């Protein structure tokens, strides 16, 4: 599976940048803002920038519109693996909502639906990482992160598509928690739970304590970005300083 993306960037790099931006939004600490801006300025051009990075440019659409359009004009294949949803679908959702007049939101929803239908096992309540492969907690964690971020971006007035994503998110989250097979994805799950509680997607009384418990997990070797996103969610929830 791996965490490496094309162009030498990693999903965790994108998470680190997203975390700095979210921490600035949550705390007003200009140090986070300066660091995020410096990372973006040093990033590669739109012809090479990975969509997982490029979706963060929507924080300042006017400044980065040319680069965003360059990424959008490239062919972005539909994800074949669970974790690949994080690489492209939040960018595509942001592009539809911000710049493309929501013309093809249905395509983003359909990519999530297709992954879910092909890889979900009704008996176990879990997803395979890809066709012909076994369940992988980390892969499912990336899938959940892509879902909750796209739900956040999507206008709830597009109810059919918004509800499709919410239903898949809830089904996936319940399956992981019921199975207890969360090792390697604890921080991903914590982020998704805290964000989903904040957004009103899941019940606080039922899920919040579990999310906070998962947030206490030790950082794994590749967890260089998700802790920042998680810290921002904690700050937004008003449960700790960041």
mmCIF file of C-alpha atoms in Angstrom:
data_model
loop_
_atom_site.group_PDB
_atom_site.id
_atom_site.type_symbol
_atom_site.label_atom_id
_atom_site.label_comp_id
_atom_site.label_asym_id
_atom_site.label_seq_id
_atom_site.Cartn_x
_atom_site.Cartn_y
_atom_site.Cartn_z
ATOM 1 C CA UNK A 1 0.000 0.000 0.000
ATOM 2 C CA UNK A 2 2.532 2.571 1.107
ATOM 3 C CA UNK A 3 2.220 6.198 2.026
ATOM 4 C CA UNK A 4 4.199 7.587 -0.902
ATOM 5 C CA UNK A 5 2.416 9.545 -3.585
ATOM 6 C CA UNK A 6 3.670 10.474 -7.012
ATOM 7 C CA UNK A 7 5.859 13.602 -7.248
ATOM 8 C CA UNK A 8 7.748 12.788 -4.051
ATOM 9 C CA UNK A 9 5.137 14.090 -1.629
ATOM 10 C CA UNK A 10 3.357 11.968 0.930
ATOM 11 C CA UNK A 11 -0.141 11.959 2.307
ATOM 12 C CA UNK A 12 1.356 12.733 5.683
ATOM 13 C CA UNK A 13 3.077 15.813 4.228
ATOM 14 C CA UNK A 14 -0.310 17.017 3.016
ATOM 15 C CA UNK A 15 -1.763 16.314 6.460
ATOM 16 C CA UNK A 16 0.998 18.326 8.094
ATOM 17 C CA UNK A 17 0.247 21.331 5.927
ATOM 18 C CA UNK A 18 -3.510 20.916 6.474
ATOM 19 C CA UNK A 19 -2.851 20.720 10.188
ATOM 20 C CA UNK A 20 -0.886 23.976 10.288
ATOM 21 C CA UNK A 21 -3.662 25.703 8.352
ATOM 22 C CA UNK A 22 -6.359 24.261 10.607
ATOM 23 C CA UNK A 23 -4.428 25.197 13.742
ATOM 24 C CA UNK A 24 -4.209 28.771 12.518
ATOM 25 C CA UNK A 25 -7.967 28.810 11.897
ATOM 26 C CA UNK A 26 -8.604 27.312 15.325
ATOM 27 C CA UNK A 27 -6.153 29.322 17.407
ATOM 28 C CA UNK A 28 -5.222 32.444 15.443
ATOM 29 C CA UNK A 29 -1.535 31.647 16.005
ATOM 30 C CA UNK A 30 0.200 33.443 13.153
ATOM 31 C CA UNK A 31 3.195 31.142 13.476
ATOM 32 C CA UNK A 32 1.096 28.336 12.029
ATOM 33 C CA UNK A 33 -0.035 30.612 9.201
ATOM 34 C CA UNK A 34 3.515 31.657 8.310
ATOM 35 C CA UNK A 35 4.711 28.073 8.286
ATOM 36 C CA UNK A 36 1.830 26.974 6.037
ATOM 37 C CA UNK A 37 2.439 29.831 3.620
ATOM 38 C CA UNK A 38 6.143 29.036 3.443
ATOM 39 C CA UNK A 39 5.421 25.363 2.727
ATOM 40 C CA UNK A 40 3.019 26.307 -0.063
ATOM 41 C CA UNK A 41 5.434 28.800 -1.590
ATOM 42 C CA UNK A 42 8.091 26.085 -1.719
ATOM 43 C CA UNK A 43 5.743 23.507 -3.235
ATOM 44 C CA UNK A 44 6.007 22.383 -6.848
ATOM 45 C CA UNK A 45 3.974 23.975 -9.647
ATOM 46 C CA UNK A 46 0.481 23.050 -10.729
ATOM 47 C CA UNK A 47 1.853 20.829 -13.466
ATOM 48 C CA UNK A 48 3.463 18.640 -10.824
ATOM 49 C CA UNK A 49 1.620 19.397 -7.592
ATOM 50 C CA UNK A 50 -0.280 16.445 -6.193
ATOM 51 C CA UNK A 51 -4.033 17.002 -5.670
ATOM 52 C CA UNK A 52 -3.738 16.165 -1.955
ATOM 53 C CA UNK A 53 -1.575 19.283 -1.650
ATOM 54 C CA UNK A 54 -3.430 21.339 -4.231
ATOM 55 C CA UNK A 55 -6.764 21.122 -2.421
ATOM 56 C CA UNK A 56 -5.213 23.179 0.370
ATOM 57 C CA UNK A 57 -4.814 26.062 -2.066
ATOM 58 C CA UNK A 58 -8.555 26.674 -1.853
ATOM 59 C CA UNK A 59 -7.876 28.548 1.375
ATOM 60 C CA UNK A 60 -6.940 31.458 -0.936
ATOM 61 C CA UNK A 61 -8.603 30.779 -4.282
ATOM 62 C CA UNK A 62 -7.766 34.139 -5.835
ATOM 63 C CA UNK A 63 -4.059 33.819 -5.097
ATOM 64 C CA UNK A 64 -3.737 30.197 -6.246
ATOM 65 C CA UNK A 65 -6.443 29.970 -8.941
ATOM 66 C CA UNK A 66 -4.000 29.438 -11.820
ATOM 67 C CA UNK A 67 -2.266 26.571 -10.025
ATOM 68 C CA UNK A 68 -5.602 25.026 -9.026
ATOM 69 C CA UNK A 69 -6.798 25.142 -12.627
ATOM 70 C CA UNK A 70 -3.580 23.495 -13.809
ATOM 71 C CA UNK A 71 -4.160 20.594 -11.444
ATOM 72 C CA UNK A 72 -7.849 20.349 -12.366
ATOM 73 C CA UNK A 73 -7.035 20.155 -16.071
ATOM 74 C CA UNK A 74 -4.901 17.067 -15.540
ATOM 75 C CA UNK A 75 -6.603 13.700 -15.777
ATOM 76 C CA UNK A 76 -7.181 12.567 -12.209
ATOM 77 C CA UNK A 77 -8.059 8.862 -12.307
ATOM 78 C CA UNK A 78 -10.794 7.410 -10.158
ATOM 79 C CA UNK A 79 -9.290 5.745 -7.073
ATOM 80 C CA UNK A 80 -8.838 1.979 -7.253
ATOM 81 C CA UNK A 81 -7.706 1.585 -3.645
ATOM 82 C CA UNK A 82 -9.276 2.897 -0.462
ATOM 83 C CA UNK A 83 -6.362 5.144 0.475
ATOM 84 C CA UNK A 84 -6.295 6.724 -2.987
ATOM 85 C CA UNK A 85 -9.593 8.426 -2.204
ATOM 86 C CA UNK A 86 -7.654 10.830 0.023
ATOM 87 C CA UNK A 87 -5.265 11.669 -2.811
ATOM 88 C CA UNK A 88 -7.790 13.096 -5.273
ATOM 89 C CA UNK A 89 -11.417 13.240 -4.140
ATOM 90 C CA UNK A 90 -11.229 16.117 -1.601
ATOM 91 C CA UNK A 91 -9.469 18.210 -4.262
ATOM 92 C CA UNK A 92 -12.110 17.368 -6.825
ATOM 93 C CA UNK A 93 -14.907 18.147 -4.378
ATOM 94 C CA UNK A 94 -13.328 21.499 -3.483
ATOM 95 C CA UNK A 95 -12.893 22.334 -7.163
ATOM 96 C CA UNK A 96 -16.541 21.556 -7.894
ATOM 97 C CA UNK A 97 -17.788 23.615 -4.977
ATOM 98 C CA UNK A 98 -15.453 26.599 -5.391
ATOM 99 C CA UNK A 99 -14.753 26.963 -9.105
ATOM 100 C CA UNK A 100 -16.817 24.609 -11.268
ATOM 101 C CA UNK A 101 -20.328 25.613 -10.172
ATOM 102 C CA UNK A 102 -20.876 22.147 -8.642
ATOM 103 C CA UNK A 103 -21.265 20.682 -12.124
ATOM 104 C CA UNK A 104 -19.765 17.264 -11.419
ATOM 105 C CA UNK A 105 -20.233 16.715 -7.689
ATOM 106 C CA UNK A 106 -22.101 13.564 -8.666
ATOM 107 C CA UNK A 107 -18.870 12.115 -10.079
ATOM 108 C CA UNK A 108 -17.104 12.538 -6.760
ATOM 109 C CA UNK A 109 -19.998 10.884 -4.928
ATOM 110 C CA UNK A 110 -20.030 8.079 -7.486
ATOM 111 C CA UNK A 111 -16.315 7.389 -6.971
ATOM 112 C CA UNK A 112 -16.928 6.965 -3.244
ATOM 113 C CA UNK A 113 -19.995 4.813 -3.912
ATOM 114 C CA UNK A 114 -18.073 2.648 -6.372
ATOM 115 C CA UNK A 115 -15.227 2.034 -3.922
ATOM 116 C CA UNK A 116 -17.691 1.200 -1.180
ATOM 117 C CA UNK A 117 -19.747 -1.206 -3.269
ATOM 118 C CA UNK A 118 -16.705 -3.028 -4.669
ATOM 119 C CA UNK A 119 -14.678 -3.308 -1.487
ATOM 120 C CA UNK A 120 -17.186 -3.551 1.372
ATOM 121 C CA UNK A 121 -17.892 -6.972 2.884
ATOM 122 C CA UNK A 122 -21.367 -7.162 4.401
ATOM 123 C CA UNK A 123 -20.476 -10.129 6.597
ATOM 124 C CA UNK A 124 -17.490 -8.557 8.339
ATOM 125 C CA UNK A 125 -18.631 -4.940 8.042
ATOM 126 C CA UNK A 126 -15.159 -4.045 6.787
ATOM 127 C CA UNK A 127 -13.602 -2.912 3.521
ATOM 128 C CA UNK A 128 -10.800 -4.592 1.625
ATOM 129 C CA UNK A 129 -7.895 -2.263 0.847
ATOM 130 C CA UNK A 130 -8.339 -3.103 -2.848
ATOM 131 C CA UNK A 131 -9.905 -5.858 -4.931
ATOM 132 C CA UNK A 132 -8.259 -9.164 -4.087
ATOM 133 C CA UNK A 133 -6.642 -7.798 -0.921
ATOM 134 C CA UNK A 134 -7.453 -8.069 2.764
ATOM 135 C CA UNK A 135 -8.700 -5.431 5.184
ATOM 136 C CA UNK A 136 -6.136 -2.797 6.198
ATOM 137 C CA UNK A 137 -6.874 -0.377 9.033
ATOM 138 C CA UNK A 138 -4.612 2.353 7.684
ATOM 139 C CA UNK A 139 -6.166 2.192 4.203
ATOM 140 C CA UNK A 140 -9.629 2.433 5.726
ATOM 141 C CA UNK A 141 -8.452 5.340 7.858
ATOM 142 C CA UNK A 142 -7.434 7.311 4.750
ATOM 143 C CA UNK A 143 -10.817 6.481 3.195
ATOM 144 C CA UNK A 144 -12.638 7.815 6.263
ATOM 145 C CA UNK A 145 -10.529 10.975 6.273
ATOM 146 C CA UNK A 146 -11.354 11.570 2.608
ATOM 147 C CA UNK A 147 -15.040 11.067 3.356
ATOM 148 C CA UNK A 148 -15.268 13.414 6.345
ATOM 149 C CA UNK A 149 -13.262 16.100 4.547
ATOM 150 C CA UNK A 150 -15.453 15.853 1.435
ATOM 151 C CA UNK A 151 -18.609 15.984 3.552
ATOM 152 C CA UNK A 152 -17.228 19.152 5.139
ATOM 153 C CA UNK A 153 -16.607 20.686 1.711
ATOM 154 C CA UNK A 154 -19.884 19.594 0.075
ATOM 155 C CA UNK A 155 -22.894 21.887 0.334
ATOM 156 C CA UNK A 156 -25.588 20.100 2.328
ATOM 157 C CA UNK A 157 -28.153 21.524 -0.086
ATOM 158 C CA UNK A 158 -26.847 18.937 -2.559
ATOM 159 C CA UNK A 159 -28.595 16.509 -0.285
ATOM 160 C CA UNK A 160 -28.532 13.354 -2.387
ATOM 161 C CA UNK A 161 -24.756 13.454 -2.803
ATOM 162 C CA UNK A 162 -24.080 14.768 0.697
ATOM 163 C CA UNK A 163 -26.218 12.027 2.236
ATOM 164 C CA UNK A 164 -24.497 9.347 0.140
ATOM 165 C CA UNK A 165 -21.140 10.334 1.621
ATOM 166 C CA UNK A 166 -22.547 10.533 5.165
ATOM 167 C CA UNK A 167 -24.073 7.055 4.912
ATOM 168 C CA UNK A 168 -20.817 5.526 3.652
ATOM 169 C CA UNK A 169 -18.887 7.325 6.386
ATOM 170 C CA UNK A 170 -21.141 6.051 9.150
ATOM 171 C CA UNK A 171 -21.139 2.493 7.803
ATOM 172 C CA UNK A 172 -17.346 2.461 7.522
ATOM 173 C CA UNK A 173 -16.791 3.971 10.961
ATOM 174 C CA UNK A 174 -19.197 1.546 12.663
ATOM 175 C CA UNK A 175 -17.541 -1.415 10.965
ATOM 176 C CA UNK A 176 -14.074 -0.457 12.151
ATOM 177 C CA UNK A 177 -15.109 0.275 15.728
ATOM 178 C CA UNK A 178 -17.214 -2.871 16.070
ATOM 179 C CA UNK A 179 -14.406 -5.044 14.722
ATOM 180 C CA UNK A 180 -11.830 -3.553 17.083
ATOM 181 C CA UNK A 181 -9.311 -3.739 14.231
ATOM 182 C CA UNK A 182 -8.012 -0.201 14.477
ATOM 183 C CA UNK A 183 -4.296 -0.675 15.123
ATOM 184 C CA UNK A 184 -2.284 1.616 12.873
ATOM 185 C CA UNK A 185 -5.237 3.923 12.262
ATOM 186 C CA UNK A 186 -5.925 5.247 15.754
ATOM 187 C CA UNK A 187 -5.067 8.884 15.013
ATOM 188 C CA UNK A 188 -6.916 8.800 11.701
ATOM 189 C CA UNK A 189 -10.005 7.517 13.475
ATOM 190 C CA UNK A 190 -9.661 10.062 16.272
ATOM 191 C CA UNK A 191 -9.508 12.905 13.740
ATOM 192 C CA UNK A 192 -12.527 11.583 11.861
ATOM 193 C CA UNK A 193 -14.582 11.063 15.013
ATOM 194 C CA UNK A 194 -13.826 14.474 16.532
ATOM 195 C CA UNK A 195 -14.516 16.224 13.243
ATOM 196 C CA UNK A 196 -17.706 14.250 12.626
ATOM 197 C CA UNK A 197 -18.938 15.042 16.146
ATOM 198 C CA UNK A 198 -18.183 18.725 15.615
ATOM 199 C CA UNK A 199 -20.090 18.656 12.323
ATOM 200 C CA UNK A 200 -23.060 16.862 13.872
ATOM 201 C CA UNK A 201 -22.665 13.769 11.699
ATOM 202 C CA UNK A 202 -22.480 11.324 14.596
ATOM 203 C CA UNK A 203 -23.754 11.346 18.162
ATOM 204 C CA UNK A 204 -21.437 12.998 20.662
ATOM 205 C CA UNK A 205 -22.517 10.871 23.624
ATOM 206 C CA UNK A 206 -21.884 7.676 21.702
ATOM 207 C CA UNK A 207 -18.619 8.523 19.955
ATOM 208 C CA UNK A 208 -16.752 11.429 21.563
ATOM 209 C CA UNK A 209 -15.188 9.488 24.425
ATOM 210 C CA UNK A 210 -13.956 6.852 21.986
ATOM 211 C CA UNK A 211 -12.458 9.520 19.760
ATOM 212 C CA UNK A 212 -10.610 11.116 22.665
ATOM 213 C CA UNK A 213 -9.364 7.699 23.765
ATOM 214 C CA UNK A 214 -8.009 6.936 20.290
ATOM 215 C CA UNK A 215 -6.331 10.358 20.235
ATOM 216 C CA UNK A 216 -4.086 9.210 23.088
ATOM 217 C CA UNK A 217 -2.455 6.519 20.928
ATOM 218 C CA UNK A 218 1.281 6.744 20.391
ATOM 219 C CA UNK A 219 2.420 8.316 17.142
ATOM 220 C CA UNK A 220 3.659 5.788 14.641
ATOM 221 C CA UNK A 221 6.732 6.458 12.515
ATOM 222 C CA UNK A 222 4.752 7.940 9.624
ATOM 223 C CA UNK A 223 2.387 9.989 11.789
ATOM 224 C CA UNK A 224 4.046 13.317 11.084
ATOM 225 C CA UNK A 225 0.992 15.156 9.814
ATOM 226 C CA UNK A 226 -2.217 13.737 11.236
ATOM 227 C CA UNK A 227 -1.377 14.807 14.837
ATOM 228 C CA UNK A 228 -1.523 18.443 13.695
ATOM 229 C CA UNK A 229 -4.957 17.920 12.132
ATOM 230 C CA UNK A 230 -6.054 16.197 15.319
ATOM 231 C CA UNK A 231 -4.703 19.026 17.470
ATOM 232 C CA UNK A 232 -6.758 21.476 15.430
ATOM 233 C CA UNK A 233 -9.914 19.440 15.983
ATOM 234 C CA UNK A 234 -9.223 19.357 19.710
ATOM 235 C CA UNK A 235 -8.753 23.124 19.694
ATOM 236 C CA UNK A 236 -11.958 23.645 17.746
ATOM 237 C CA UNK A 237 -13.773 21.455 20.251
ATOM 238 C CA UNK A 238 -12.426 23.688 23.000
ATOM 239 C CA UNK A 239 -10.977 20.699 24.835
ATOM 240 C CA UNK A 240 -7.328 21.730 24.911
ATOM 241 C CA UNK A 241 -5.008 24.533 23.927
ATOM 242 C CA UNK A 242 -3.089 24.106 20.667
#
